[in-house]
Amino acid sequence: MKYKYLFDKKRMDYDEYLQVVSDMISTGSRICSKDTLEVGVDAITKIDDPIKRKKMINTSLVIDREFTIPYSNSSNTFKKLPIILTLANMMENHYELIQDLNSNELTLLSFFSFVVDSSYMKDHLKMCADHNLLASIIEKTPDIYHQSDILGVIEDKFFEFDIDVNNKSELDKFKRESATFVRSNSEVDLLNMVKPFEEIYKELEEKGIRL
């Protein structure tokens, strides 16, 4: 099976890594919003902590392999770029909320979050960037698209129950119960709860949240 990866080397320094990302940016992406591009580029060039840099590279390798299309001559840059730039935003600007997540969890979170406006990202991550919750979803299915759909079901419940992200006890209880909910239901049942995007978008607009 042939795969066309963006990152041919599994071991690289951060300058080599940035060169690949720079080439991706020059190629562009029709699904990468101006906000995601500007905030992500600013963040990825500011990351100087060795631990953060290593996490950026390791997670980007997972993203690269997860979203590469078999038997295709395309490296799928248009999809990978906004995900990697969202990862950079989270890594540089919200590290305290994602520092305990592994590469697979960060990949899911970055994919799920690339449509989120940077002004809302902190509150978004307070709910979604939870190791136990993300692990329960990854355990449920290896399909990254299904994982994202299931996380969307949990986010729907978050808004439905009007959880206060600044109420730590209430938020922690919701996340614990959500992880249990995921583990207690089948993948099919969870996916049957997915709302159409149009419905979700309308509900968020009514709450004053811009994606």
Coordinates of C-alpha atoms in Angstrom, one line a residue, residues 54-56 58-60 62-63 87 90-91 95 97-110 129-132 134-136 138-139 147:
K54 CA 8.8 17.3 20.7
K55 CA 5.1 17.0 21.2
M56 CA 4.4 19.1 18.1
N58 CA 5.4 13.6 17.4
T59 CA 1.7 14.6 17.1
S60 CA 2.2 16.0 13.6
V62 CA 0.4 11.0 13.8
I63 CA -1.8 13.6 12.1
L87 CA -2.3 22.0 17.5
M90 CA -3.2 24.8 21.7
M91 CA 0.5 24.0 22.4
Y95 CA -0.6 24.3 27.1
L97 CA -5.0 22.6 29.4
I98 CA -3.5 20.0 27.1
Q99 CA -0.2 19.1 28.6
D100 CA -1.3 15.7 29.9
L101 CA -2.7 14.4 26.6
N102 CA -0.8 11.9 24.4
S103 CA -0.3 12.2 20.6
N104 CA -3.4 10.2 19.7
E105 CA -5.6 12.3 22.0
L106 CA -4.0 15.6 20.7
T107 CA -4.7 14.4 17.1
L108 CA -8.4 13.8 17.9
L109 CA -8.6 17.1 19.8
S110 CA -6.9 19.1 17.0
A129 CA -9.2 18.6 26.6
D130 CA -9.7 15.8 29.1
H131 CA -7.6 12.6 29.0
N132 CA -10.2 10.3 30.4
L134 CA -10.7 11.4 24.9
A135 CA -9.3 8.0 25.9
S136 CA -12.8 6.6 26.3
I138 CA -10.4 6.4 21.2
E139 CA -11.0 3.1 23.0
Q147 CA -14.1 9.6 17.2

